[in-house]
mmCIF file of C-alpha atoms in Angstrom:
data_model
loop_
_atom_site.group_PDB
_atom_site.id
_atom_site.type_symbol
_atom_site.label_atom_id
_atom_site.label_comp_id
_atom_site.label_asym_id
_atom_site.label_seq_id
_atom_site.Cartn_x
_atom_site.Cartn_y
_atom_site.Cartn_z
ATOM 1 C CA UNK A 23 -19.498 -0.971 6.188
ATOM 2 C CA UNK A 24 -15.973 -1.036 4.923
ATOM 3 C CA UNK A 25 -15.731 1.726 2.301
ATOM 4 C CA UNK A 26 -12.661 1.874 0.064
ATOM 5 C CA UNK A 27 -12.042 5.236 -1.599
ATOM 6 C CA UNK A 28 -9.616 5.823 -4.441
ATOM 7 C CA UNK A 29 -7.259 8.832 -4.146
ATOM 8 C CA UNK A 30 -6.438 10.269 -7.605
ATOM 9 C CA UNK A 31 -9.540 11.526 -9.401
ATOM 10 C CA UNK A 32 -11.767 10.958 -6.349
ATOM 11 C CA UNK A 33 -10.086 12.770 -3.438
ATOM 12 C CA UNK A 34 -7.235 14.532 -5.259
ATOM 13 C CA UNK A 35 -7.981 16.360 -8.500
ATOM 14 C CA UNK A 36 -5.352 14.806 -10.726
ATOM 15 C CA UNK A 37 -6.670 16.362 -13.948
ATOM 16 C CA UNK A 38 -6.929 19.912 -12.655
ATOM 17 C CA UNK A 39 -3.520 19.583 -10.977
ATOM 18 C CA UNK A 40 -2.097 18.386 -14.260
ATOM 19 C CA UNK A 41 -3.564 21.261 -16.250
ATOM 20 C CA UNK A 42 -2.105 23.774 -13.785
ATOM 21 C CA UNK A 43 1.337 22.154 -14.029
ATOM 22 C CA UNK A 44 1.100 21.925 -17.827
ATOM 23 C CA UNK A 45 0.225 25.611 -18.162
ATOM 24 C CA UNK A 46 3.025 26.551 -15.803
ATOM 25 C CA UNK A 47 5.605 24.548 -17.725
ATOM 26 C CA UNK A 48 4.303 25.288 -21.251
ATOM 27 C CA UNK A 49 2.468 28.644 -21.023
ATOM 28 C CA UNK A 50 2.205 28.979 -24.811
ATOM 29 C CA UNK A 51 0.710 25.572 -25.503
ATOM 30 C CA UNK A 52 -2.975 24.724 -25.642
ATOM 31 C CA UNK A 53 -4.470 23.105 -22.583
ATOM 32 C CA UNK A 54 -7.033 20.334 -22.708
ATOM 33 C CA UNK A 55 -10.632 21.163 -21.853
ATOM 34 C CA UNK A 56 -11.212 18.702 -19.012
ATOM 35 C CA UNK A 57 -14.897 18.408 -19.874
ATOM 36 C CA UNK A 58 -13.802 16.782 -23.134
ATOM 37 C CA UNK A 59 -11.724 14.050 -21.499
ATOM 38 C CA UNK A 60 -12.554 10.679 -23.069
ATOM 39 C CA UNK A 61 -9.893 8.235 -21.853
ATOM 40 C CA UNK A 62 -9.010 7.211 -18.299
ATOM 41 C CA UNK A 63 -5.337 8.038 -18.797
ATOM 42 C CA UNK A 64 -4.855 11.734 -19.414
ATOM 43 C CA UNK A 65 -1.972 11.244 -21.842
ATOM 44 C CA UNK A 66 -4.363 9.353 -24.147
ATOM 45 C CA UNK A 67 -6.416 12.532 -24.549
ATOM 46 C CA UNK A 68 -3.421 14.641 -25.619
ATOM 47 C CA UNK A 69 -1.616 14.246 -28.972
ATOM 48 C CA UNK A 70 0.714 11.232 -28.862
ATOM 49 C CA UNK A 71 3.826 13.397 -29.216
ATOM 50 C CA UNK A 72 3.276 14.863 -25.770
ATOM 51 C CA UNK A 73 3.177 11.543 -23.916
ATOM 52 C CA UNK A 74 6.722 11.649 -22.510
ATOM 53 C CA UNK A 75 6.374 15.244 -21.327
ATOM 54 C CA UNK A 76 3.036 14.500 -19.694
ATOM 55 C CA UNK A 77 4.449 11.560 -17.768
ATOM 56 C CA UNK A 78 7.483 13.604 -16.770
ATOM 57 C CA UNK A 79 5.216 16.209 -15.204
ATOM 58 C CA UNK A 80 3.182 13.558 -13.372
ATOM 59 C CA UNK A 81 6.362 11.925 -12.026
ATOM 60 C CA UNK A 82 8.003 15.201 -10.998
ATOM 61 C CA UNK A 83 8.668 16.196 -7.393
ATOM 62 C CA UNK A 84 5.693 18.040 -5.932
ATOM 63 C CA UNK A 85 3.146 17.078 -8.575
ATOM 64 C CA UNK A 86 1.139 14.625 -6.438
ATOM 65 C CA UNK A 87 1.714 16.663 -3.280
ATOM 66 C CA UNK A 88 0.195 19.784 -4.822
ATOM 67 C CA UNK A 89 -2.953 18.242 -6.318
ATOM 68 C CA UNK A 90 -5.998 20.252 -5.206
ATOM 69 C CA UNK A 91 -8.712 18.310 -3.374
ATOM 70 C CA UNK A 92 -11.881 17.378 -5.254
ATOM 71 C CA UNK A 93 -14.557 19.793 -3.964
ATOM 72 C CA UNK A 94 -16.574 18.189 -1.185
ATOM 73 C CA UNK A 95 -14.511 15.014 -1.043
ATOM 74 C CA UNK A 96 -12.679 15.576 2.229
ATOM 75 C CA UNK A 97 -15.842 16.546 4.113
ATOM 76 C CA UNK A 98 -17.660 13.562 2.627
ATOM 77 C CA UNK A 99 -14.902 11.203 3.716
ATOM 78 C CA UNK A 100 -15.152 12.448 7.288
ATOM 79 C CA UNK A 101 -18.948 12.236 7.098
ATOM 80 C CA UNK A 102 -18.705 8.576 6.100
ATOM 81 C CA UNK A 103 -16.499 7.979 9.120
ATOM 82 C CA UNK A 104 -18.842 9.899 11.409
ATOM 83 C CA UNK A 105 -21.736 7.818 10.088
ATOM 84 C CA UNK A 106 -19.985 4.772 11.541
ATOM 85 C CA UNK A 107 -18.373 3.353 8.412
ATOM 86 C CA UNK A 108 -14.789 2.119 8.261
ATOM 87 C CA UNK A 109 -13.188 4.229 5.518
ATOM 88 C CA UNK A 110 -9.899 3.375 3.789
ATOM 89 C CA UNK A 111 -8.024 5.151 1.025
ATOM 90 C CA UNK A 112 -7.241 2.509 -1.579
ATOM 91 C CA UNK A 113 -4.831 3.863 -4.162
ATOM 92 C CA UNK A 114 -2.505 2.575 -6.864
ATOM 93 C CA UNK A 115 0.938 4.170 -7.285
ATOM 94 C CA UNK A 116 2.080 5.618 -10.604
ATOM 95 C CA UNK A 117 4.537 3.359 -12.439
ATOM 96 C CA UNK A 118 7.165 6.022 -11.827
ATOM 97 C CA UNK A 119 6.739 5.770 -8.077
ATOM 98 C CA UNK A 120 9.764 7.627 -6.681
ATOM 99 C CA UNK A 121 8.025 10.884 -5.794
ATOM 100 C CA UNK A 122 4.499 9.548 -6.012
ATOM 101 C CA UNK A 123 4.286 7.154 -3.071
ATOM 102 C CA UNK A 124 5.723 9.418 -0.373
ATOM 103 C CA UNK A 125 3.746 12.374 -1.698
ATOM 104 C CA UNK A 126 0.481 10.420 -1.673
ATOM 105 C CA UNK A 127 1.056 9.809 2.029
ATOM 106 C CA UNK A 128 1.981 13.439 2.672
ATOM 107 C CA UNK A 129 -1.096 14.628 0.734
ATOM 108 C CA UNK A 130 -3.269 12.605 3.115
ATOM 109 C CA UNK A 131 -1.486 14.152 6.117
ATOM 110 C CA UNK A 132 -1.888 17.672 4.688
ATOM 111 C CA UNK A 133 -5.570 17.367 3.784
ATOM 112 C CA UNK A 134 -7.002 14.812 6.202
ATOM 113 C CA UNK A 135 -4.533 14.765 9.093
ATOM 114 C CA UNK A 136 -1.874 12.318 10.292
ATOM 115 C CA UNK A 137 -4.356 9.796 11.705
ATOM 116 C CA UNK A 138 -5.555 9.076 8.168
ATOM 117 C CA UNK A 139 -2.148 7.727 7.114
ATOM 118 C CA UNK A 140 -3.036 4.472 8.856
ATOM 119 C CA UNK A 141 -6.068 4.251 6.553
ATOM 120 C CA UNK A 142 -4.014 4.154 3.331
ATOM 121 C CA UNK A 143 -3.786 0.916 1.374
ATOM 122 C CA UNK A 144 -1.358 1.390 -1.511
ATOM 123 C CA UNK A 145 -1.666 -1.355 -4.117
ATOM 124 C CA UNK A 146 -1.685 -1.789 -7.868
ATOM 125 C CA UNK A 147 -4.251 -4.591 -7.517
ATOM 126 C CA UNK A 148 -7.331 -3.449 -5.607
ATOM 127 C CA UNK A 149 -9.062 -6.824 -5.920
ATOM 128 C CA UNK A 150 -6.733 -8.018 -3.145
ATOM 129 C CA UNK A 151 -8.350 -5.595 -0.702
ATOM 130 C CA UNK A 152 -11.436 -6.472 1.317
ATOM 131 C CA UNK A 153 -14.320 -4.003 1.340
ATOM 132 C CA UNK A 154 -18.040 -3.607 0.811
ATOM 133 C CA UNK A 155 -17.742 -0.843 -1.772
ATOM 134 C CA UNK A 156 -14.939 0.773 -3.755
ATOM 135 C CA UNK A 157 -15.476 4.370 -4.891
ATOM 136 C CA UNK A 158 -13.177 4.763 -7.890
ATOM 137 C CA UNK A 159 -13.175 6.848 -11.070
ATOM 138 C CA UNK A 160 -11.597 4.097 -13.165
ATOM 139 C CA UNK A 161 -14.334 2.682 -15.415
ATOM 140 C CA UNK A 162 -13.301 -0.942 -14.782
ATOM 141 C CA UNK A 163 -11.205 -1.996 -11.785
ATOM 142 C CA UNK A 164 -9.778 -5.442 -12.328
ATOM 143 C CA UNK A 165 -7.021 -7.631 -10.900
ATOM 144 C CA UNK A 166 -6.043 -11.147 -9.925
ATOM 145 C CA UNK A 167 -9.183 -11.950 -7.931
ATOM 146 C CA UNK A 168 -12.917 -11.461 -8.228
ATOM 147 C CA UNK A 169 -13.458 -8.401 -6.037
ATOM 148 C CA UNK A 170 -15.405 -8.654 -2.788
ATOM 149 C CA UNK A 171 -16.480 -5.002 -3.050
ATOM 150 C CA UNK A 172 -19.039 -3.434 -5.312
ATOM 151 C CA UNK A 173 -17.573 -0.730 -7.517
ATOM 152 C CA UNK A 174 -19.290 2.666 -7.347
ATOM 153 C CA UNK A 175 -17.932 4.711 -10.246
ATOM 154 C CA UNK A 176 -16.991 8.226 -9.203
ATOM 155 C CA UNK A 177 -18.255 10.446 -11.999
ATOM 156 C CA UNK A 178 -15.842 11.963 -14.484
ATOM 157 C CA UNK A 179 -16.130 12.901 -18.184
ATOM 158 C CA UNK A 180 -14.032 9.847 -19.130
ATOM 159 C CA UNK A 181 -16.223 7.255 -17.437
ATOM 160 C CA UNK A 182 -19.720 8.180 -18.601
ATOM 161 C CA UNK A 183 -20.020 4.841 -20.394
ATOM 162 C CA UNK A 184 -19.318 2.820 -17.235
ATOM 163 C CA UNK A 185 -22.134 0.427 -16.464
ATOM 164 C CA UNK A 186 -21.736 0.462 -12.660
ATOM 165 C CA UNK A 187 -23.657 2.935 -10.544
ATOM 166 C CA UNK A 188 -22.119 6.387 -10.703
ATOM 167 C CA UNK A 189 -21.827 8.862 -7.811
ATOM 168 C CA UNK A 190 -20.206 12.191 -7.061
ATOM 169 C CA UNK A 191 -19.354 14.313 -4.023
ATOM 170 C CA UNK A 192 -21.428 17.321 -5.142
ATOM 171 C CA UNK A 193 -23.971 16.100 -2.672
ATOM 172 C CA UNK A 194 -22.173 13.867 -0.205
ATOM 173 C CA UNK A 195 -25.521 12.552 1.002
ATOM 174 C CA UNK A 196 -25.738 10.830 -2.358
ATOM 175 C CA UNK A 197 -22.591 8.932 -1.453
ATOM 176 C CA UNK A 198 -23.973 7.888 1.911
ATOM 177 C CA UNK A 199 -27.248 6.908 0.277
ATOM 178 C CA UNK A 200 -25.506 4.815 -2.354
ATOM 179 C CA UNK A 201 -23.378 3.129 0.290
ATOM 180 C CA UNK A 202 -26.489 2.354 2.313
ATOM 181 C CA UNK A 203 -28.334 1.216 -0.803
ATOM 182 C CA UNK A 204 -25.498 -1.129 -1.543
ATOM 183 C CA UNK A 205 -25.683 -2.565 1.930
ATOM 184 C CA UNK A 206 -29.434 -3.033 1.588
ATOM 185 C CA UNK A 207 -28.880 -4.745 -1.758
ATOM 186 C CA UNK A 208 -26.342 -7.103 -0.261
ATOM 187 C CA UNK A 209 -28.491 -7.917 2.716
ATOM 188 C CA UNK A 210 -31.322 -8.617 0.288
ATOM 189 C CA UNK A 211 -29.110 -10.888 -1.791
ATOM 190 C CA UNK A 212 -28.030 -12.777 1.316
ATOM 191 C CA UNK A 213 -31.551 -13.783 2.141
ATOM 192 C CA UNK B 18 -2.435 -20.074 -3.264
ATOM 193 C CA UNK B 19 -2.204 -16.404 -2.511
ATOM 194 C CA UNK B 20 0.893 -15.955 -0.328
ATOM 195 C CA UNK B 21 1.442 -12.628 1.430
ATOM 196 C CA UNK B 22 5.016 -11.973 2.529
ATOM 197 C CA UNK B 23 6.077 -9.214 4.915
ATOM 198 C CA UNK B 24 9.086 -7.083 3.901
ATOM 199 C CA UNK B 25 11.021 -5.884 6.999
ATOM 200 C CA UNK B 26 12.424 -8.795 9.004
ATOM 201 C CA UNK B 27 11.354 -11.363 6.399
ATOM 202 C CA UNK B 28 12.790 -10.167 3.063
ATOM 203 C CA UNK B 29 14.895 -7.203 4.239
ATOM 204 C CA UNK B 30 17.133 -7.610 7.288
ATOM 205 C CA UNK B 31 15.976 -4.630 9.301
ATOM 206 C CA UNK B 32 17.935 -5.600 12.451
ATOM 207 C CA UNK B 33 21.247 -6.187 10.753
ATOM 208 C CA UNK B 34 20.808 -3.030 8.698
ATOM 209 C CA UNK B 35 20.112 -1.116 11.867
ATOM 210 C CA UNK B 36 23.188 -2.461 13.650
ATOM 211 C CA UNK B 37 25.373 -1.468 10.707
ATOM 212 C CA UNK B 38 23.920 2.051 10.682
ATOM 213 C CA UNK B 39 24.215 2.333 14.481
ATOM 214 C CA UNK B 40 27.873 1.318 14.442
ATOM 215 C CA UNK B 41 28.577 3.740 11.624
ATOM 216 C CA UNK B 42 26.934 6.635 13.420
ATOM 217 C CA UNK B 43 28.114 5.774 16.964
ATOM 218 C CA UNK B 44 31.335 3.762 16.557
ATOM 219 C CA UNK B 45 32.184 3.969 20.265
ATOM 220 C CA UNK B 46 28.852 2.758 21.586
ATOM 221 C CA UNK B 47 27.913 -0.822 22.354
ATOM 222 C CA UNK B 48 25.831 -2.621 19.745
ATOM 223 C CA UNK B 49 23.023 -5.003 20.572
ATOM 224 C CA UNK B 50 23.603 -8.722 20.130
ATOM 225 C CA UNK B 51 20.777 -9.529 17.733
ATOM 226 C CA UNK B 52 20.476 -13.051 19.126
ATOM 227 C CA UNK B 53 19.348 -11.466 22.399
ATOM 228 C CA UNK B 54 16.481 -9.495 20.860
ATOM 229 C CA UNK B 55 13.327 -9.926 22.960
ATOM 230 C CA UNK B 56 10.843 -7.314 21.713
ATOM 231 C CA UNK B 57 9.364 -6.872 18.256
ATOM 232 C CA UNK B 58 10.362 -3.201 18.128
ATOM 233 C CA UNK B 59 14.116 -2.823 18.182
ATOM 234 C CA UNK B 60 14.065 0.367 20.238
ATOM 235 C CA UNK B 61 12.441 -1.612 23.079
ATOM 236 C CA UNK B 62 15.579 -3.749 23.333
ATOM 237 C CA UNK B 63 17.905 -0.763 23.681
ATOM 238 C CA UNK B 64 18.035 1.476 26.779
ATOM 239 C CA UNK B 65 15.113 3.926 26.752
ATOM 240 C CA UNK B 66 17.421 6.947 26.404
ATOM 241 C CA UNK B 67 18.384 5.870 22.875
ATOM 242 C CA UNK B 68 14.838 5.718 21.523
ATOM 243 C CA UNK B 69 14.871 9.036 19.654
ATOM 244 C CA UNK B 70 18.269 8.346 18.063
ATOM 245 C CA UNK B 71 17.175 4.867 17.014
ATOM 246 C CA UNK B 72 14.048 6.163 15.329
ATOM 247 C CA UNK B 73 16.033 8.943 13.662
ATOM 248 C CA UNK B 74 18.321 6.346 12.095
ATOM 249 C CA UNK B 75 15.373 4.239 10.922
ATOM 250 C CA UNK B 76 13.690 7.286 9.374
ATOM 251 C CA UNK B 77 16.848 8.604 7.715
ATOM 252 C CA UNK B 78 17.365 8.739 3.950
ATOM 253 C CA UNK B 79 18.897 5.508 2.677
ATOM 254 C CA UNK B 80 18.207 3.374 5.739
ATOM 255 C CA UNK B 81 15.410 1.241 4.247
ATOM 256 C CA UNK B 82 17.017 1.302 0.796
ATOM 257 C CA UNK B 83 20.272 -0.163 2.108
ATOM 258 C CA UNK B 84 18.852 -3.000 4.197
ATOM 259 C CA UNK B 85 20.584 -6.254 3.267
ATOM 260 C CA UNK B 86 18.322 -9.088 2.099
ATOM 261 C CA UNK B 87 17.549 -11.935 4.501
ATOM 262 C CA UNK B 88 19.669 -14.870 3.271
ATOM 263 C CA UNK B 89 17.646 -17.160 1.024
ATOM 264 C CA UNK B 90 14.549 -14.980 1.029
ATOM 265 C CA UNK B 91 14.720 -13.613 -2.516
ATOM 266 C CA UNK B 92 15.315 -17.033 -4.052
ATOM 267 C CA UNK B 93 12.513 -18.490 -1.957
ATOM 268 C CA UNK B 94 10.112 -15.795 -3.081
ATOM 269 C CA UNK B 95 10.846 -16.571 -6.713
ATOM 270 C CA UNK B 96 10.524 -20.302 -5.983
ATOM 271 C CA UNK B 97 7.059 -19.729 -4.548
ATOM 272 C CA UNK B 98 6.116 -17.913 -7.749
ATOM 273 C CA UNK B 99 7.636 -20.638 -9.915
ATOM 274 C CA UNK B 100 5.663 -23.223 -7.942
ATOM 275 C CA UNK B 101 2.501 -21.530 -9.205
ATOM 276 C CA UNK B 102 1.578 -19.459 -6.165
ATOM 277 C CA UNK B 103 0.499 -15.823 -6.359
ATOM 278 C CA UNK B 104 3.010 -13.987 -4.164
ATOM 279 C CA UNK B 105 2.492 -10.458 -2.815
ATOM 280 C CA UNK B 106 4.698 -8.324 -0.592
ATOM 281 C CA UNK B 107 2.470 -7.078 2.215
ATOM 282 C CA UNK B 108 4.238 -4.427 4.248
ATOM 283 C CA UNK B 109 3.413 -1.689 6.747
ATOM 284 C CA UNK B 110 5.167 1.689 6.486
ATOM 285 C CA UNK B 111 7.098 3.179 9.383
ATOM 286 C CA UNK B 112 5.201 5.966 11.151
ATOM 287 C CA UNK B 113 7.827 8.350 9.835
ATOM 288 C CA UNK B 114 7.046 7.448 6.259
ATOM 289 C CA UNK B 115 8.781 10.171 4.221
ATOM 290 C CA UNK B 116 11.831 8.176 3.157
ATOM 291 C CA UNK B 117 10.432 4.776 4.045
ATOM 292 C CA UNK B 118 7.663 4.300 1.495
ATOM 293 C CA UNK B 119 9.565 5.250 -1.646
ATOM 294 C CA UNK B 120 12.624 3.304 -0.477
ATOM 295 C CA UNK B 121 10.584 0.166 0.218
ATOM 296 C CA UNK B 122 9.463 0.294 -3.423
ATOM 297 C CA UNK B 123 13.004 0.951 -4.668
ATOM 298 C CA UNK B 124 14.350 -1.909 -2.492
ATOM 299 C CA UNK B 125 11.957 -4.270 -4.267
ATOM 300 C CA UNK B 126 13.133 -2.985 -7.668
ATOM 301 C CA UNK B 127 16.787 -3.366 -6.672
ATOM 302 C CA UNK B 128 16.499 -6.880 -5.235
ATOM 303 C CA UNK B 129 13.583 -8.491 -7.076
ATOM 304 C CA UNK B 130 13.227 -6.434 -10.242
ATOM 305 C CA UNK B 131 10.729 -3.825 -11.459
ATOM 306 C CA UNK B 132 7.955 -6.337 -12.182
ATOM 307 C CA UNK B 133 7.688 -7.020 -8.449
ATOM 308 C CA UNK B 134 6.604 -3.437 -7.703
ATOM 309 C CA UNK B 135 3.116 -4.380 -8.874
ATOM 310 C CA UNK B 136 3.113 -7.073 -6.154
ATOM 311 C CA UNK B 137 3.525 -4.617 -3.270
ATOM 312 C CA UNK B 138 0.594 -3.968 -0.946
ATOM 313 C CA UNK B 139 1.532 -1.214 1.496
ATOM 314 C CA UNK B 140 -0.838 -1.030 4.457
ATOM 315 C CA UNK B 141 -0.754 -0.538 8.185
ATOM 316 C CA UNK B 142 -3.653 -2.985 8.576
ATOM 317 C CA UNK B 143 -2.879 -6.344 6.966
ATOM 318 C CA UNK B 144 -6.227 -7.855 7.956
ATOM 319 C CA UNK B 145 -7.718 -5.851 5.064
ATOM 320 C CA UNK B 146 -5.701 -7.895 2.574
ATOM 321 C CA UNK B 147 -6.942 -11.166 1.128
ATOM 322 C CA UNK B 148 -4.603 -14.147 1.175
ATOM 323 C CA UNK B 149 -4.258 -17.791 2.167
ATOM 324 C CA UNK B 150 -1.143 -17.290 4.297
ATOM 325 C CA UNK B 151 0.806 -14.330 5.631
ATOM 326 C CA UNK B 152 4.506 -14.897 6.337
ATOM 327 C CA UNK B 153 5.378 -12.238 8.925
ATOM 328 C CA UNK B 154 7.889 -11.934 11.775
ATOM 329 C CA UNK B 155 5.505 -9.962 13.983
ATOM 330 C CA UNK B 156 4.320 -12.298 16.742
ATOM 331 C CA UNK B 157 0.681 -11.173 16.475
ATOM 332 C CA UNK B 158 -0.710 -9.450 13.367
ATOM 333 C CA UNK B 159 -4.009 -7.780 14.167
ATOM 334 C CA UNK B 160 -6.284 -5.143 12.662
ATOM 335 C CA UNK B 161 -9.872 -4.114 12.047
ATOM 336 C CA UNK B 162 -11.028 -7.447 10.625
ATOM 337 C CA UNK B 163 -10.635 -11.139 11.353
ATOM 338 C CA UNK B 164 -7.922 -12.103 8.881
ATOM 339 C CA UNK B 165 -8.680 -14.443 5.984
ATOM 340 C CA UNK B 166 -5.059 -15.649 5.907
ATOM 341 C CA UNK B 167 -3.282 -17.977 8.283
ATOM 342 C CA UNK B 168 -0.244 -16.363 9.876
ATOM 343 C CA UNK B 169 3.032 -18.271 9.505
ATOM 344 C CA UNK B 170 5.495 -16.645 11.892
ATOM 345 C CA UNK B 171 8.881 -16.021 10.274
ATOM 346 C CA UNK B 172 11.414 -17.028 12.917
ATOM 347 C CA UNK B 173 13.340 -14.381 14.825
ATOM 348 C CA UNK B 174 14.758 -14.215 18.370
ATOM 349 C CA UNK B 175 11.944 -11.860 19.398
ATOM 350 C CA UNK B 176 9.072 -14.112 18.385
ATOM 351 C CA UNK B 177 10.019 -17.484 19.881
ATOM 352 C CA UNK B 178 6.953 -17.343 22.128
ATOM 353 C CA UNK B 179 4.540 -16.963 19.192
ATOM 354 C CA UNK B 180 1.995 -19.749 19.129
ATOM 355 C CA UNK B 181 1.492 -19.873 15.350
ATOM 356 C CA UNK B 182 3.590 -22.160 13.202
ATOM 357 C CA UNK B 183 7.084 -20.815 12.688
ATOM 358 C CA UNK B 184 9.149 -21.024 9.494
ATOM 359 C CA UNK B 185 12.405 -19.689 8.097
ATOM 360 C CA UNK B 186 14.117 -19.364 4.720
ATOM 361 C CA UNK B 187 17.188 -21.446 5.709
ATOM 362 C CA UNK B 188 15.572 -24.216 3.770
ATOM 363 C CA UNK B 189 13.069 -22.642 1.429
ATOM 364 C CA UNK B 190 11.460 -26.023 0.864
ATOM 365 C CA UNK B 191 10.241 -25.735 4.415
ATOM 366 C CA UNK B 192 8.346 -22.629 3.356
ATOM 367 C CA UNK B 193 6.787 -24.384 0.386
ATOM 368 C CA UNK B 194 5.919 -27.366 2.569
ATOM 369 C CA UNK B 195 4.273 -25.189 5.179
ATOM 370 C CA UNK B 196 2.312 -23.345 2.520
ATOM 371 C CA UNK B 197 1.158 -26.646 1.061
ATOM 372 C CA UNK B 198 0.379 -28.018 4.518
ATOM 373 C CA UNK B 199 -1.731 -24.991 5.166
ATOM 374 C CA UNK B 200 -3.661 -25.518 1.969
ATOM 375 C CA UNK B 201 -4.232 -29.165 2.874
ATOM 376 C CA UNK B 202 -5.448 -28.103 6.314
ATOM 377 C CA UNK B 203 -7.893 -25.621 4.828
ATOM 378 C CA UNK B 204 -9.198 -28.069 2.300
ATOM 379 C CA UNK B 205 -9.688 -30.550 5.131
ATOM 380 C CA UNK B 206 -11.546 -27.956 7.167
ATOM 381 C CA UNK B 207 -13.825 -27.170 4.222
ATOM 382 C CA UNK B 208 -15.065 -30.741 3.986
#
């Protein structure tokens, strides 16, 4: 199977990285309890007056590069590959791309190794990319085309209302099982 | 139609940009006559002893950013959009990606405008990307999958032997005609 995996929020812990950077820059301000996140975009969960500062942090040099990995994600990615699947990292750049795009690539080198760079597909519109499944924390992934992949929603506090099947890396076998289930479902539908 | 367009060698004049940088860095060395290019990779047309220096130039800060546009390409791209096609820039990063990826994005902002950033698909493997045609100067574009697009080879001295249909921007109507011809061919094949 061709498995597309999102980067921010699925492999790289964008929220935790943000909280660390926020606390470092503004040590006397309150920090958001990540379990209370409600909106996909982090700045929508902070008071509106902080929006510019939040985006400045996210666009700053080193922010993307220093995101900690989601626990279990890197091992699960390699397990998917070992299980014979073709795995690609399918990620959208931030609007303020200057530091982001190069650092996304370097993050993959640092955490998965240089061979994984060739597995990156960087695109704002993921419906353009072929795949059997897309593992993504965004509640609804839309674009110009009807997607060929099935969306498996990677669990996060801000996507509990998503109607698609939800998975997490806490037991990577769950991911493999869901991927296999999806294949079985497709094969069934083809008949 | 969904038209994928390569960046280096199709929109951005990689060869001419390289020759300018080479002459600037080594003013007393001979410079390659671009009309005599035979291999897709420029370093294969220079003596083998220059390979490291050539790749250093290509990986250097500002190299990708300062590539001159291919004459007619930017207007043709906008004409394709105006004609109702969905146009995407489908480009592979250099192996030494650190400067390359961010500068490819900035090049698109500088020459096509910020709205075009959302049209970039950055991937080593273009067979993963959906499209009706791919306009690319590489003689053979291969990857993990059988491509969904038809490859239109963008003319260059190093791809004269390519068997696919060849086009150039010198008359952008030729591009539109080829794209339309391709659609007609596909519709015919579907019947």
